[in-house]
Short mmCIF file of C-alpha atoms and ligand atoms in Angstrom, two decimals:
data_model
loop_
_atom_site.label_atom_id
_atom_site.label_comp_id
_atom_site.label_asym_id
_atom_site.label_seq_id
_atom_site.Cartn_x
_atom_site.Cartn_y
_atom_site.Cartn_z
CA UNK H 30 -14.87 -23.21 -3.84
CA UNK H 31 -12.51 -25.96 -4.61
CA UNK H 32 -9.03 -25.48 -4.23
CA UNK H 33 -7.28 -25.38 -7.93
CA UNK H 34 -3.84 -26.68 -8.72
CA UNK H 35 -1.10 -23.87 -7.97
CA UNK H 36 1.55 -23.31 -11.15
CA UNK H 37 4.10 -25.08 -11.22
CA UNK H 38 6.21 -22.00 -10.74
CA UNK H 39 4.82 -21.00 -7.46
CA UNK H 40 6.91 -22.45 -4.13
CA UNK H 41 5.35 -24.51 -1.69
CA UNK H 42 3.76 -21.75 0.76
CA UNK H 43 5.38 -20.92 3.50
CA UNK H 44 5.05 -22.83 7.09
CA UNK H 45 2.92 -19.88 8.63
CA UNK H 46 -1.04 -20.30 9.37
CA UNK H 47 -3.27 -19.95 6.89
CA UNK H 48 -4.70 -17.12 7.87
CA UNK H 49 -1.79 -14.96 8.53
CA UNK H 50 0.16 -15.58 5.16
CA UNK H 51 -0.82 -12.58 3.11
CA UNK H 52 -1.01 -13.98 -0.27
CA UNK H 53 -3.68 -16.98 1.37
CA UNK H 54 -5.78 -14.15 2.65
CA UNK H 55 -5.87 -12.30 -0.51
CA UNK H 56 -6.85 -15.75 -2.91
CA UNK H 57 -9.21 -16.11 0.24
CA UNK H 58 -10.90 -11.91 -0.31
CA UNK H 59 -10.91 -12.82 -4.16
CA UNK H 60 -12.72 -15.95 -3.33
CA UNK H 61 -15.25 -14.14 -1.74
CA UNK H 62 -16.16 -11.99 -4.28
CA UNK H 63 -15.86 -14.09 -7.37
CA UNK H 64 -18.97 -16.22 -5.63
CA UNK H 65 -21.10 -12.76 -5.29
CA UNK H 66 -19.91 -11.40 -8.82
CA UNK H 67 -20.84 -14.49 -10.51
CA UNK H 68 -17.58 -14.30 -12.63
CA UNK H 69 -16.70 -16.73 -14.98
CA UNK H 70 -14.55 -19.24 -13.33
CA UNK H 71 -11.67 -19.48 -15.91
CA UNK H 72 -11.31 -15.36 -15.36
CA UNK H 73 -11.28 -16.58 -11.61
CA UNK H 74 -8.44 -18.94 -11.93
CA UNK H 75 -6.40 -16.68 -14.35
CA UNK H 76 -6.87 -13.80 -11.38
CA UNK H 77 -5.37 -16.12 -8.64
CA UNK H 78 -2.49 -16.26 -10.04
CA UNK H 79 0.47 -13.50 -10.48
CA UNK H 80 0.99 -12.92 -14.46
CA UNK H 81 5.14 -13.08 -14.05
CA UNK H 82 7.47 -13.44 -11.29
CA UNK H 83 11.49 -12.99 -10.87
CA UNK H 84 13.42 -13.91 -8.05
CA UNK H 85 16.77 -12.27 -7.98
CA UNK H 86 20.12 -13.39 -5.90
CA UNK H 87 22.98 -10.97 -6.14
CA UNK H 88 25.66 -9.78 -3.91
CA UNK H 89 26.85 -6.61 -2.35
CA UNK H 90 30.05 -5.75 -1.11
CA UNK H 91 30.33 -4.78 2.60
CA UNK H 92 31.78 -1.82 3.44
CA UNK H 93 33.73 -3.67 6.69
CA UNK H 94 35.37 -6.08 3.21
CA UNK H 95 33.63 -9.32 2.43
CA UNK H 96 30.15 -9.74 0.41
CA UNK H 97 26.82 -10.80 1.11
CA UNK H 98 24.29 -12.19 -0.95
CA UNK H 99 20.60 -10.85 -1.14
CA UNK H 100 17.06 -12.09 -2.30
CA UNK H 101 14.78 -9.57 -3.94
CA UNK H 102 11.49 -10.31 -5.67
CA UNK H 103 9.51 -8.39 -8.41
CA UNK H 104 5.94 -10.08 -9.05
CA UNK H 105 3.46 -8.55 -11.59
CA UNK H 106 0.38 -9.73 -10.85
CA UNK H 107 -1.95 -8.73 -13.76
CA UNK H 108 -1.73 -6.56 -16.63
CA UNK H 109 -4.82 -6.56 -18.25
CA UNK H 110 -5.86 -2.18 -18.05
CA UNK H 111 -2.25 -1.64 -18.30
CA UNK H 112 1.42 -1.60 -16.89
CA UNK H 113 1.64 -2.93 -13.82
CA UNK H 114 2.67 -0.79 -11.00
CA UNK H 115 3.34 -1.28 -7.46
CA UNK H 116 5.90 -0.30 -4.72
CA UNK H 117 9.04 -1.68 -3.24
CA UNK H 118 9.75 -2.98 -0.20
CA UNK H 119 13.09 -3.27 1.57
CA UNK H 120 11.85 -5.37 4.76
CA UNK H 121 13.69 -8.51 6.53
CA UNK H 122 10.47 -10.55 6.87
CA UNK H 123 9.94 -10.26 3.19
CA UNK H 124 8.57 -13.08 0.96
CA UNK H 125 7.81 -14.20 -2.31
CA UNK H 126 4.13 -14.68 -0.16
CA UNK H 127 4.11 -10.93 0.99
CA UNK H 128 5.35 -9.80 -2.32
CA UNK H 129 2.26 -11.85 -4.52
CA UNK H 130 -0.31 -10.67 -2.10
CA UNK H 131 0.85 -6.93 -2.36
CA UNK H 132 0.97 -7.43 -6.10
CA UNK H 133 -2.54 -8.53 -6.49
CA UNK H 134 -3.83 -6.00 -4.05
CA UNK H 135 -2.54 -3.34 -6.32
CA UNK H 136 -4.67 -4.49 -9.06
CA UNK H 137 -7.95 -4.36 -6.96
CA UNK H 138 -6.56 -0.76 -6.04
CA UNK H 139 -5.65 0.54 -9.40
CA UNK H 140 -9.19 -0.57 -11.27
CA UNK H 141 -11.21 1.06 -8.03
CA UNK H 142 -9.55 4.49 -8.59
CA UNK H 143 -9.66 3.46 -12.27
CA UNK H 144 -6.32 4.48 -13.52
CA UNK H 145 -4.78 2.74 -16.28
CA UNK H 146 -2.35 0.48 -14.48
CA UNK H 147 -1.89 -3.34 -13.24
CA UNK H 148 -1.03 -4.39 -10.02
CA UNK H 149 3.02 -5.35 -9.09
CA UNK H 150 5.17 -5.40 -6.03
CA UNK H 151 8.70 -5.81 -5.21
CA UNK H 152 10.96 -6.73 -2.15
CA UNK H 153 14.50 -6.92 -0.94
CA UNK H 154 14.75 -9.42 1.78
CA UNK H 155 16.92 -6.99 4.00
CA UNK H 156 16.92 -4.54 7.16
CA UNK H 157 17.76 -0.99 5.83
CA UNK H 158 18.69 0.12 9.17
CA UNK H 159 22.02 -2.55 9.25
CA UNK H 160 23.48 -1.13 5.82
CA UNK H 161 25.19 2.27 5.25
CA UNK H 162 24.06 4.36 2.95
CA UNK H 163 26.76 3.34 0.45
CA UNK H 164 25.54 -0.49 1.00
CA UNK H 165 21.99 0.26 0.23
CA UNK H 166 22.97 2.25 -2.37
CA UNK H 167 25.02 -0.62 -4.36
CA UNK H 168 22.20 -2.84 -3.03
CA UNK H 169 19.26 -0.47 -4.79
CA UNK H 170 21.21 -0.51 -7.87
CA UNK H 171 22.31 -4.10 -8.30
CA UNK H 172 18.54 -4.78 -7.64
CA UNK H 173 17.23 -2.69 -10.36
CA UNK H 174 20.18 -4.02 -12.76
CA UNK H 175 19.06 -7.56 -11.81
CA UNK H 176 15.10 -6.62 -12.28
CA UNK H 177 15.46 -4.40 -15.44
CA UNK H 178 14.11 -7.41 -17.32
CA UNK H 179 10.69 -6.89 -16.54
CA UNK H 180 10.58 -2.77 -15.37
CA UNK H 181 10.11 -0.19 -17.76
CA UNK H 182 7.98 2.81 -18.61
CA UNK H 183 5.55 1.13 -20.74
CA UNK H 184 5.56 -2.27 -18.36
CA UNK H 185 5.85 -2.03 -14.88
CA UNK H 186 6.84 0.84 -12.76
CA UNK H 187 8.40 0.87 -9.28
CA UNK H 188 7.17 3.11 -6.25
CA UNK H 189 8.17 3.70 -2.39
CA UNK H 190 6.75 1.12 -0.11
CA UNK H 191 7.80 0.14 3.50
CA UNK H 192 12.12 0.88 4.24
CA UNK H 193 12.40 2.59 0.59
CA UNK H 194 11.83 6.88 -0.27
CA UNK H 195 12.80 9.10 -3.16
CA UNK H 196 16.27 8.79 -2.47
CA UNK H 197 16.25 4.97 -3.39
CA UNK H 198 13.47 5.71 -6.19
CA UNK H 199 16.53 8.15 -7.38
CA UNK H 200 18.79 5.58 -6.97
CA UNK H 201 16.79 3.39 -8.92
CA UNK H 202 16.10 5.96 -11.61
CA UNK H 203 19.42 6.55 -12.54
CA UNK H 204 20.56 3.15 -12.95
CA UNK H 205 18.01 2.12 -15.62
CA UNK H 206 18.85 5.27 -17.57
CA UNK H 207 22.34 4.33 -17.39
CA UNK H 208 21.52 1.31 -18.62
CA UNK H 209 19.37 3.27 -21.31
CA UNK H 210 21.92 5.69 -22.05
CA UNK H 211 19.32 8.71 -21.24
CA UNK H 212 17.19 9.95 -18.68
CA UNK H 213 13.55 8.14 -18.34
CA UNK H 214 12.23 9.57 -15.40
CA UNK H 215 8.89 7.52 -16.35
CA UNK H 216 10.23 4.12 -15.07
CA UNK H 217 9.45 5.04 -11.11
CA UNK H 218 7.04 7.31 -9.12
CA UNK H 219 8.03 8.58 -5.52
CA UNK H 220 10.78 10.64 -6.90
CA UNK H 221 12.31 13.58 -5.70
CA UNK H 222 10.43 16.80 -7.31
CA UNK H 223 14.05 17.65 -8.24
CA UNK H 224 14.02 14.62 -10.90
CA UNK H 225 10.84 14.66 -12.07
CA UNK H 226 8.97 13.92 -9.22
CA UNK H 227 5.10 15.00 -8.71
CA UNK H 228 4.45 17.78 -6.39
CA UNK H 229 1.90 16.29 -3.62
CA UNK H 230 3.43 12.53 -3.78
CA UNK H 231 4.62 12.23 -0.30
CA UNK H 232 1.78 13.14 1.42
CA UNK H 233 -0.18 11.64 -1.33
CA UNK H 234 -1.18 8.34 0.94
CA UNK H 235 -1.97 9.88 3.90
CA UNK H 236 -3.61 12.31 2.18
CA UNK H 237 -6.15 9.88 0.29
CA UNK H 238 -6.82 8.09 3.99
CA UNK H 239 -7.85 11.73 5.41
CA UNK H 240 -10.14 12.41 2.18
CA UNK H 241 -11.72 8.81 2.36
CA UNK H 242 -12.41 9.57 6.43
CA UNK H 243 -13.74 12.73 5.84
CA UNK H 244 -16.34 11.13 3.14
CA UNK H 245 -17.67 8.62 5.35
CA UNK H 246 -17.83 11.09 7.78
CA UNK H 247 -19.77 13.09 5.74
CA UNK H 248 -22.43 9.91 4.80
CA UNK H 249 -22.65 9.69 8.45
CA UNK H 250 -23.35 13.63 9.14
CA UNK H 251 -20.23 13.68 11.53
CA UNK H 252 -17.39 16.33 11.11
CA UNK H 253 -13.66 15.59 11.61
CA UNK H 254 -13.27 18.28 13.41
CA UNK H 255 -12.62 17.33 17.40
CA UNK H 256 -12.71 13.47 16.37
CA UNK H 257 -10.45 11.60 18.32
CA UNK H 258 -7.65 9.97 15.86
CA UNK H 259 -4.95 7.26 16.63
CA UNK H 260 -2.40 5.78 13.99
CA UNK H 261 -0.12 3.21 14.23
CA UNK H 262 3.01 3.54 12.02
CA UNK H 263 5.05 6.73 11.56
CA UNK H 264 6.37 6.25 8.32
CA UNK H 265 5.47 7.94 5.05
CA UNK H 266 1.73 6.72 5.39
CA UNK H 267 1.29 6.92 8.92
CA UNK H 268 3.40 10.43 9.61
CA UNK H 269 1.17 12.21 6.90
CA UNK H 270 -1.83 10.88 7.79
CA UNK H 271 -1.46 11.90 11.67
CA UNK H 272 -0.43 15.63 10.16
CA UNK H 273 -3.34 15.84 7.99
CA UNK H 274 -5.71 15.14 10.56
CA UNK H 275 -4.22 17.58 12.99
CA UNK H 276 -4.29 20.32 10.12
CA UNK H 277 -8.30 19.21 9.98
CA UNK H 278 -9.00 20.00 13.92
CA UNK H 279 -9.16 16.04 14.71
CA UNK H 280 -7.36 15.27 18.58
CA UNK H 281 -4.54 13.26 17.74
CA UNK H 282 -4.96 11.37 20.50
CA UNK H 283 -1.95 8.30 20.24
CA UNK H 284 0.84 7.30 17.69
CA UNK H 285 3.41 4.77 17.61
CA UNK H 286 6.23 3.79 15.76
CA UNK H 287 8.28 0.37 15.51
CA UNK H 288 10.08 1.52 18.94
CA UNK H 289 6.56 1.35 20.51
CA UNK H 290 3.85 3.80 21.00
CA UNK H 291 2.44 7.29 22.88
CA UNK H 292 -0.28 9.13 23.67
CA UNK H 293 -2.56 12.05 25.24
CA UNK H 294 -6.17 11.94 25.07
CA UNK H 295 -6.24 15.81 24.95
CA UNK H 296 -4.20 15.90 21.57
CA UNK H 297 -0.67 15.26 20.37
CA UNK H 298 0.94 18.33 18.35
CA UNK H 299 2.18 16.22 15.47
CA UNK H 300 4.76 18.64 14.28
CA UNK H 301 6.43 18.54 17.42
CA UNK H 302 6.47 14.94 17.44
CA UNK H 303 7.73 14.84 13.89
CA UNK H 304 10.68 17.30 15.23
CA UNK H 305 11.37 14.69 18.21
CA UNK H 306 11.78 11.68 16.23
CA UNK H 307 13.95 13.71 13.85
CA UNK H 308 16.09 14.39 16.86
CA UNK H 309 15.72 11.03 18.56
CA UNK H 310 14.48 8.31 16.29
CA UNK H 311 11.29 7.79 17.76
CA UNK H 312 8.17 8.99 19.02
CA UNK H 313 8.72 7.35 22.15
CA UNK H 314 9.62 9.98 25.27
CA UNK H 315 7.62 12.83 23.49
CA UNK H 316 7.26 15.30 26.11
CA UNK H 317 3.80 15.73 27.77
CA UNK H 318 2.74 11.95 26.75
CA UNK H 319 2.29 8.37 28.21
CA UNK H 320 4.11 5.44 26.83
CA UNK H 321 1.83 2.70 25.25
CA UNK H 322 2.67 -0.77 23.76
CA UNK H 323 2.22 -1.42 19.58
CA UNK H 324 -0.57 -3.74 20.91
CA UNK H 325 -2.60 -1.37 23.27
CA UNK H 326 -2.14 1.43 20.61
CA UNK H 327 -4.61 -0.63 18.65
CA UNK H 328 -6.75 -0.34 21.35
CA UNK H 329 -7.22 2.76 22.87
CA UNK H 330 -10.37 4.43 22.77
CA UNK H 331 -11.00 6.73 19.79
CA UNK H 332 -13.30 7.75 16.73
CA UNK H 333 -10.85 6.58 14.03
CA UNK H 334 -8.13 3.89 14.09
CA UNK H 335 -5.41 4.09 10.80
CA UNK H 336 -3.11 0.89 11.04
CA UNK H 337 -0.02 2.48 9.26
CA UNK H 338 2.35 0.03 9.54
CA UNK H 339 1.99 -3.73 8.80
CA UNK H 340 -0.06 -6.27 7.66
CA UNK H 341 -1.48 -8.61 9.95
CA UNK H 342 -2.24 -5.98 13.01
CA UNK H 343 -5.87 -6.43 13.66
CA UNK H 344 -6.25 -10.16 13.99
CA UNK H 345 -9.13 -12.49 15.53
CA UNK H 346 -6.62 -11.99 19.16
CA UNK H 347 -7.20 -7.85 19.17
CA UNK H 348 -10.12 -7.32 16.90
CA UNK H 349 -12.64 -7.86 20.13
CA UNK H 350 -10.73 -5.38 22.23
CA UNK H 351 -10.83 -2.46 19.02
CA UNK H 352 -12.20 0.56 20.70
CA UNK H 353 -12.67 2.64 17.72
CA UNK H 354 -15.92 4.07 15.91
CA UNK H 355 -13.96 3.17 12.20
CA UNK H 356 -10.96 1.13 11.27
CA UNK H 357 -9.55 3.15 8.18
CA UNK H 358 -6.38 0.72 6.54
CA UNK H 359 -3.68 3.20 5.26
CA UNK H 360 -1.47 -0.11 5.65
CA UNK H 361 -1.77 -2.56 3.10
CA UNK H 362 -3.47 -5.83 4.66
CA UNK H 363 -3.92 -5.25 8.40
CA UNK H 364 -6.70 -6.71 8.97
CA UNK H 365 -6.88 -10.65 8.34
CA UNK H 366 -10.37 -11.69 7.14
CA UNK H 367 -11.67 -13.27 10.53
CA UNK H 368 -11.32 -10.30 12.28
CA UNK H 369 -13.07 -8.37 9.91
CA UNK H 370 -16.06 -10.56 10.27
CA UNK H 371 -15.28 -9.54 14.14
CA UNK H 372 -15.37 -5.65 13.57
CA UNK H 373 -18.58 -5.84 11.15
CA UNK H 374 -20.29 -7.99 13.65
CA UNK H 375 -19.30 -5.58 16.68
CA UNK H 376 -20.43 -2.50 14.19
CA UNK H 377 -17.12 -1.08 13.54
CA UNK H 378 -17.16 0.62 10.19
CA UNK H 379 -13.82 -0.37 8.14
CA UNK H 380 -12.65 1.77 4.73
CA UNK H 381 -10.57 -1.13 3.37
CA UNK H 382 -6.77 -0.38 2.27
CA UNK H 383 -7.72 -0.97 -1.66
CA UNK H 384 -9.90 2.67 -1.37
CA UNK H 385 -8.32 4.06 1.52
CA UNK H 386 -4.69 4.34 0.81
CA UNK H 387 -4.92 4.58 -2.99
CA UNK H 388 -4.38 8.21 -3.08
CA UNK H 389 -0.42 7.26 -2.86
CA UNK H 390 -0.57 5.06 -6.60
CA UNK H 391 -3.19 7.59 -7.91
CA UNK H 392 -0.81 10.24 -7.61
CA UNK H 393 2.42 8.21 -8.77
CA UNK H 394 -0.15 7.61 -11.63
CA UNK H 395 0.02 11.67 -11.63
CA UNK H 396 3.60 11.49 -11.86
CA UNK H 397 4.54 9.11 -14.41
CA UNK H 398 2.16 11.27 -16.92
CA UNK H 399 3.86 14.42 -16.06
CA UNK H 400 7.14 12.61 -16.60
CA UNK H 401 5.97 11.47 -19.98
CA UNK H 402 4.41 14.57 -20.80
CA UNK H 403 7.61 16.91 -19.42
CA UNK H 404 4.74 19.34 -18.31
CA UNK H 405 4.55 19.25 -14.67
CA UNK H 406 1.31 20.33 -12.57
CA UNK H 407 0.92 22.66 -9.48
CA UNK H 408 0.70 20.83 -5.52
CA UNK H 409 -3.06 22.82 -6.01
CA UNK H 410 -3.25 21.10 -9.35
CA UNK H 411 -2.34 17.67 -7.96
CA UNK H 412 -4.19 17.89 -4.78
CA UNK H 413 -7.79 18.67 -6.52
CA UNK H 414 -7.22 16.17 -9.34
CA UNK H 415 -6.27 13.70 -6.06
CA UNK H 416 -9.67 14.70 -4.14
CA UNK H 417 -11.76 14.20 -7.36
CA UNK H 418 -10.87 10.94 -8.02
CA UNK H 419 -10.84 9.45 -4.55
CA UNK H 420 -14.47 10.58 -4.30
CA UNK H 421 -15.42 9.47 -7.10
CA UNK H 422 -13.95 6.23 -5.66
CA UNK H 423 -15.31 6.25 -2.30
CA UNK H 424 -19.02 6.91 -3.77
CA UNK H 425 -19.01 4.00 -6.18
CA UNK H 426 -17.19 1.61 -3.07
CA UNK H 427 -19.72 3.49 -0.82
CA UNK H 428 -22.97 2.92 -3.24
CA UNK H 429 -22.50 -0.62 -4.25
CA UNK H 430 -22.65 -1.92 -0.54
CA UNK H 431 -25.66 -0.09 0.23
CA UNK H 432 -27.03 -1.50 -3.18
CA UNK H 433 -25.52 -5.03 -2.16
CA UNK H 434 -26.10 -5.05 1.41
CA UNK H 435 -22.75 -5.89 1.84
CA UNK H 436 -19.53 -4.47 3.73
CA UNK H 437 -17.09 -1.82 2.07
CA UNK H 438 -14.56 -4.41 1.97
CA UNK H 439 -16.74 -6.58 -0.15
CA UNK H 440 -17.56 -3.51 -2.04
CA UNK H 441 -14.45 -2.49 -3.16
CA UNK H 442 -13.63 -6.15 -4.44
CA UNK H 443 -17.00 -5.86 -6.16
CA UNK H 444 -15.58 -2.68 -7.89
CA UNK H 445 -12.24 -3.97 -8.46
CA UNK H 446 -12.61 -7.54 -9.09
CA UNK H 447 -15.45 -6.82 -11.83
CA UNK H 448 -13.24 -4.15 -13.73
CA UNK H 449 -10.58 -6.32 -14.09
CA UNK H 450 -12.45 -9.44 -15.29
CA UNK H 451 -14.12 -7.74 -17.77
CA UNK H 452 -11.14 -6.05 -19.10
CA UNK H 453 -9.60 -9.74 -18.99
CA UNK H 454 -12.52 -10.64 -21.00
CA UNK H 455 -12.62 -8.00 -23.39
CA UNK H 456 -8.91 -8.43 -24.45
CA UNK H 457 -9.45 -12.27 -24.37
CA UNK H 458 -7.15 -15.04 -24.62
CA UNK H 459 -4.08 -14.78 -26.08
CA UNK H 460 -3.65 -16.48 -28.75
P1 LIG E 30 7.57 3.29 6.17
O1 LIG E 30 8.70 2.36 6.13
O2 LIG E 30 7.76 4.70 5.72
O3 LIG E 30 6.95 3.35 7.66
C1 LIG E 30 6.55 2.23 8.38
C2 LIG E 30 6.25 2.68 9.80
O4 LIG E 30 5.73 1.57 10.54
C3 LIG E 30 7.49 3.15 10.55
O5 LIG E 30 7.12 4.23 11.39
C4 LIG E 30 7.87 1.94 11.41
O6 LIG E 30 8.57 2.33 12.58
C5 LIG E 30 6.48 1.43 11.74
N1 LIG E 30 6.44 0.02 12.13
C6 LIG E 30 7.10 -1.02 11.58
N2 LIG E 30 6.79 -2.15 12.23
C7 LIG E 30 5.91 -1.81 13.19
C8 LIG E 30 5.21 -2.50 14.19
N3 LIG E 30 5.37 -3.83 14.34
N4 LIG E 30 4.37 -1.81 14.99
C9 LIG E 30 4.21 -0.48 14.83
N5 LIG E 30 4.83 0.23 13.91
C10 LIG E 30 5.68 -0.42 13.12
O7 LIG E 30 6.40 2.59 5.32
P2 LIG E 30 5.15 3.29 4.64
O8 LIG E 30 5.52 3.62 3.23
O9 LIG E 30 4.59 4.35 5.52
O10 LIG E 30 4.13 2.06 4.56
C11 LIG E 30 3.30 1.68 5.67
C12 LIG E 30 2.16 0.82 5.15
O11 LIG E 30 1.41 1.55 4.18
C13 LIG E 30 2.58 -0.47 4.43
O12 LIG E 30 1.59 -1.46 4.65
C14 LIG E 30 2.57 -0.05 2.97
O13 LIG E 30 2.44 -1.18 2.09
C15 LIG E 30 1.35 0.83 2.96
N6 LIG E 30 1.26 1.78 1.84
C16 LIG E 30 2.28 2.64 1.56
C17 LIG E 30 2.14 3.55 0.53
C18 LIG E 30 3.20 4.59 0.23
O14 LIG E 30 2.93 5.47 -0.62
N7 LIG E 30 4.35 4.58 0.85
C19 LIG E 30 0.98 3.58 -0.24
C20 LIG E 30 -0.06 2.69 0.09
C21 LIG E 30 0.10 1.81 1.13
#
């Protein structure tokens, strides 16, 4: 496929490879797919490229005197089965790159779990950890003055995402309903229960990577029970997901953080290691287990592998060391697209991050139509309406590549992909 003419209003890209900038990978997966799905090549050009994107410069005061000056990013990438919706990130390495390829992955993600929503993503190009909780405070909210423009209820609605929680969706909540002069809890998901947050959000992700596991399990007539289970990342994603499994009888068997990595082969008790990097700030020096490196975690022995943290972890350097039965992505791009041709060819199953860790947006999906609705829903409530959908998911991703003969990553683009054109077609071209 030839290579079209970018907008005018994208930058140049940036002077990584190819294959490790995110938003090249993702035009590269879309490629992919638009050959197999046949669809119309206009549709294909319109779905390259983000719908709208802001670039924001504002300043912060400093709590040692002094300002400093920030770049943040908001990027809707389509809009065509309805607001667009996507998470925020609060990360130095950061880019308007990063930001676009998030944004259009959160299309594919929405139309596979079929909820009503576009794909968007936003970032602050900043390290959390350096600012006080005043600065990133006054940060938060001169962000979502500076993006209110384009976020809204009705248009596109924020969520946590790597360095941001409920406290800064809270944040973020109250200034655009100060700006509104009342309370509209329906402008971000990830919130506090307290403010009209969803019961069931925060272990919504990992959650959705557990159910998806235990599905293919289940096509495979193997039981999660006493598989061996090793996730990389300890944040929101990765700290649920490594408690879920535990709950389900799998051997935790190695977890790292950005401080590095541990691990036991007989099981870690994930509780206890949640209660340690409470008190310490890491996993690392857990009692009773061996230090490993963020590289060798990747490749320690084990039934299921859940990159938790980053994009860009499982690259053509790693991928033919991977000792894992199934590479499940609760992080959002791990895997770059050559090493996935590595795992497939090597056998390794792989539940791609568009099914896998769409539990998180399908319950923030929960949430902003309980906010709307002011009638809130039980965890029990939340949880079954959660496991309903991403089977119903993981059967149609699962189906069409036995139908296709193709991989589930290509299946899930199949799913995606064709939803959105044809709702992109069906709406047609304005004017
Ligand atoms: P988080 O900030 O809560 O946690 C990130 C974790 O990764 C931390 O434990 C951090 O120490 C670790 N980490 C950072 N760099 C690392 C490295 N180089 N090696 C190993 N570990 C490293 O972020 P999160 O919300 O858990 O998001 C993690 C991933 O999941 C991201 O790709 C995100 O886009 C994706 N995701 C998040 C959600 C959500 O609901 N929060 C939903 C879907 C997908």
């Amino acid at each position: 496929m030839t290579e079209p003419a970018r907008a005018a209003v994208l930058d140049a890209p940036t002077a990584v490879p190819e294959d490790s900038n995110p938003y090249q990978i993702a035009l590269r997966q879309l490629g992919n797919v638009a050959g197999l799905l046949g669809i119309d090549e206009g549709v294909h050009q319109i779905l390259r490229l983000p719908k709208r994107e802001l670039t924001v410069n504002f300043p912060v005061k400093r709590d040692g005197g002094g300002t400093q000056m920030f770049t943040g990013y908001r990027v809707q990438h389509n809009t065509s089965r309805g607001p667009a919706k996507g998470g925020l990130r609060f990360h130095p390495d950061t880019d308007i790159d990063e930001v676009r390829a998030l944004a259009m992955w959160m299309t594919w993600k929405c139309a596979i779990v079929n909820i009503p929503f576009g794909g968007a993503k936003g970032g602050v190009v900043c390290d959390p950890q350096t600012l006080s909780a005043g600065e990133l405070e006054d940060l938060t909210r001169r962000y979502t003055t500076e993006i209110s423009l384009v976020i809204g209820p009705d248009s596109d609605i924020p969520a946590p995402d790597v360095g941001t929680n409920g406290q800064v969706m809270a944040w973020l909540m109250d200034t655009y309903s100060m700006h509104a002069g009342h309370t509209v809890p329906a402008v971000v998901t990830g919130k506090p229960v307290s403010i009209g947050g969803s019961e069931g959000r925060i272990d919504a992700t990992g959650l959705g990577v557990v159910l998806t596991t235990q599905e293919a399990f289940r096509r495979t007539n193997r039981a999660l029970a006493g598989a061996k289970v090793v996730v990389q990342g300890f944040g929101n994603v990765g700290g649920a997901t490594a408690r879920l499994f535990g709950q389900r009888g799998a051997v935790m068997a190695g977890i790292s953080d950005v401080a590095g990595g541990i691990t036991n082969p007989q099981g870690l008790d994930i509780p206890a290691v949640i209660a340690h990097a409470r008190r310490t700030g890491s996993v690392v020096g857990f009692p009773g287990s061996d230090p490993v490196s963020n590289e060798e975690i990747l490749e320690l022995p084990c039934d299921v592998l859940v990159p938790a943290a980053l994009q860009n972890q499982i690259t053509p350097a790693n991928a033919g060391r991977i000792q894992a039965g199934m590479v499940v992505e609760g992080a959002n791009g791990p895997t770059t697209p050559d090493a996935d041709a590595i795992l497939r060819d090597r056998g390794i199953v792989l539940l791609p991050d568009i099914l896998a860790n769409a539990g998180g947006v399908t319950v923030s999906y929960f949430e902003w139509v309980q906010d709307i609705q002011s009638f809130f829903w039980s965890a029990a409530q939340v949880n079954s309406r959660l496991a309903r959908i991403m089977k119903s998911a993981f059967d149609n991703v699962w189906d069409t590549a036995q139908e296709h003969k193709v991989d589930l990553r290509t299946a899930a683009y199949m799913v995606g992909v064709a939803r959105v054109a044809e709702a992109t077609l069906t709406r047609g071209i304005y004017p």
